[in-house]
DNA sequence: CAGTGGTCTAGACCACACT
DNA sequence: GTGTGGTCTAGACCACTGA
């Protein structure tokens, strides 16, 4: 479906099926080299979130490899939620705009299975120098500017999560409280970040522990001081393993739990 | 490497590459049918944990399909940690005896990255009628017999996890405290269960919340009553989505955290 | 209908582990 | 060397989507 043809790709592999290792040194299979090229294209913003990428056949021709090799590269990227395949239609750049991706990183679930209306209540948004912990999490220097957001997440209008979000100011410097308020219904901030700042969140790590509620969190979540809360710290990455977001969230787990599948 | 040849496999596909759907109704690709056969063989205990299964070529011949089709079936099963491929050696049945599988389901990590010596201190082991919650978790009837184990998990000799473990008595009826005491160094119970009872744990679900320490847990974990603890409830499955274990563990998270990667 | 991803095959060769 | 899994190709056909 005729996408621009001159997307920046390094010149196709000069060797045909001969990109295989000569002997052994740091051997990388062809499909992985293709994957790297595609990753680089994604990372460079070659295609927008949600956009259709060229067909397997076209990519194969462009790279001078067989369709099966391109397929294997795309397979891996689909497994990593970087691309989404749709039979009969094509392969698309994964996006948080996709309904299936909403709340992809939110592991808190109601004890009864009921679906709940989520709503984000932004509290504050300001630029702030990174303290040591935040700097470490964002891989920046202490003192570097960050955008700090405080917000409350409500499930069916009941406050369940109170969290502080720290973002690299170089990317999110223009973020304002007014913008967040406008997005309060679309609880998925990542969708907004993607559309407004062009940053796609790819994966995240969470570290969780049990803590006593301090005054601020207790008040916001409407629980007694010292009540047990789940403290969830999340580091979120965009392409190329670049951390761009750091969250500290206090979760009220009276009627909710953190769900996880172990394989 | 000449494994027994007459393992129970349903007669090979009668149609060659024609097992494809005639038209559409409940279409299942060939490789998935192969996968089902392999799953059935695993579930039936055809091969022991850690055993070498026949080579892709041999399976292909046996099933009357191409090697690539067998490969795709095995690929999926390797992704699900049911099989382990080792280049040059063969494909093996995944086992908790494999060092890489030790503590596979344990998500608690020290805040500093130090590796810690783990040790299991069994406290009690008795047969007990399932209460409603346990019965639901194990998919049995309330009142059905279960084996209940209490134990303490120590990291570097400090008690960090206090948990109750409930097992289907039909399988684990013979378990005794003495057996558990003998295994106290090999903190991975799953390895023991696999070798002693022939039950392989495949996957698990965890539900986590923050709670106040009650007397029993507080004493065992050496924390004040009412201190915040992580309550981790785990349901563990063997083949064919059959739940066989249910745990309620209290985790002390002063110097440890629950780690999770979100993709 | 044409175009896309999805499946399957047959055959070649590479990388790795053992003997 | 032999046997295993791992990669790559070329070509055929199926299933799905949308014009």
PDB file of C-alpha atoms in Angstrom, chain B residues 38-50 77 80-83 92-96 168 194 198-203 236-244:
ATOM      1  CA  UNK B  38       3.719 -33.730  22.237  1.00  0.00           C
ATOM      2  CA  UNK B  39       1.796 -32.117  25.082  1.00  0.00           C
ATOM      3  CA  UNK B  40      -0.222 -35.257  25.542  1.00  0.00           C
ATOM      4  CA  UNK B  41       2.961 -37.313  25.628  1.00  0.00           C
ATOM      5  CA  UNK B  42       4.472 -35.002  28.252  1.00  0.00           C
ATOM      6  CA  UNK B  43       1.308 -34.997  30.280  1.00  0.00           C
ATOM      7  CA  UNK B  44       1.152 -38.797  30.140  1.00  0.00           C
ATOM      8  CA  UNK B  45       4.656 -38.947  31.533  1.00  0.00           C
ATOM      9  CA  UNK B  46       6.113 -40.436  28.366  1.00  0.00           C
ATOM     10  CA  UNK B  47       9.462 -38.853  29.117  1.00  0.00           C
ATOM     11  CA  UNK B  48      10.905 -38.100  32.533  1.00  0.00           C
ATOM     12  CA  UNK B  49      11.845 -34.572  33.590  1.00  0.00           C
ATOM     13  CA  UNK B  50      15.200 -33.720  32.110  1.00  0.00           C
ATOM     14  CA  UNK B  77       6.824 -25.379  23.764  1.00  0.00           C
ATOM     15  CA  UNK B  80       6.482 -21.897  27.375  1.00  0.00           C
ATOM     16  CA  UNK B  81       9.321 -23.502  29.308  1.00  0.00           C
ATOM     17  CA  UNK B  82       8.009 -26.997  28.673  1.00  0.00           C
ATOM     18  CA  UNK B  83      11.029 -28.058  26.670  1.00  0.00           C
ATOM     19  CA  UNK B  92      15.013 -32.020  26.699  1.00  0.00           C
ATOM     20  CA  UNK B  93      11.998 -32.022  28.973  1.00  0.00           C
ATOM     21  CA  UNK B  94      12.223 -28.934  31.171  1.00  0.00           C
ATOM     22  CA  UNK B  95      13.032 -29.731  34.776  1.00  0.00           C
ATOM     23  CA  UNK B  96      13.271 -27.846  38.039  1.00  0.00           C
ATOM     24  CA  UNK B 168      -3.686 -31.886  46.587  1.00  0.00           C
ATOM     25  CA  UNK B 194       9.254 -33.313  40.705  1.00  0.00           C
ATOM     26  CA  UNK B 198       6.648 -36.875  39.529  1.00  0.00           C
ATOM     27  CA  UNK B 199       4.749 -33.607  39.327  1.00  0.00           C
ATOM     28  CA  UNK B 200       6.226 -30.860  37.190  1.00  0.00           C
ATOM     29  CA  UNK B 201       5.170 -27.320  37.986  1.00  0.00           C
ATOM     30  CA  UNK B 202       4.729 -25.475  34.726  1.00  0.00           C
ATOM     31  CA  UNK B 203       3.391 -22.055  35.471  1.00  0.00           C
ATOM     32  CA  UNK B 236       0.747 -23.324  40.675  1.00  0.00           C
ATOM     33  CA  UNK B 237      -0.210 -25.505  37.737  1.00  0.00           C
ATOM     34  CA  UNK B 238       1.112 -28.695  36.256  1.00  0.00           C
ATOM     35  CA  UNK B 239       0.339 -29.922  32.739  1.00  0.00           C
ATOM     36  CA  UNK B 240      -3.109 -29.483  31.271  1.00  0.00           C
ATOM     37  CA  UNK B 241      -3.811 -26.407  33.396  1.00  0.00           C
ATOM     38  CA  UNK B 242      -4.285 -28.494  36.471  1.00  0.00           C
ATOM     39  CA  UNK B 243      -3.754 -26.544  39.716  1.00  0.00           C
ATOM     40  CA  UNK B 244      -1.872 -28.635  42.265  1.00  0.00           C
TER      41      UNK B 244
END
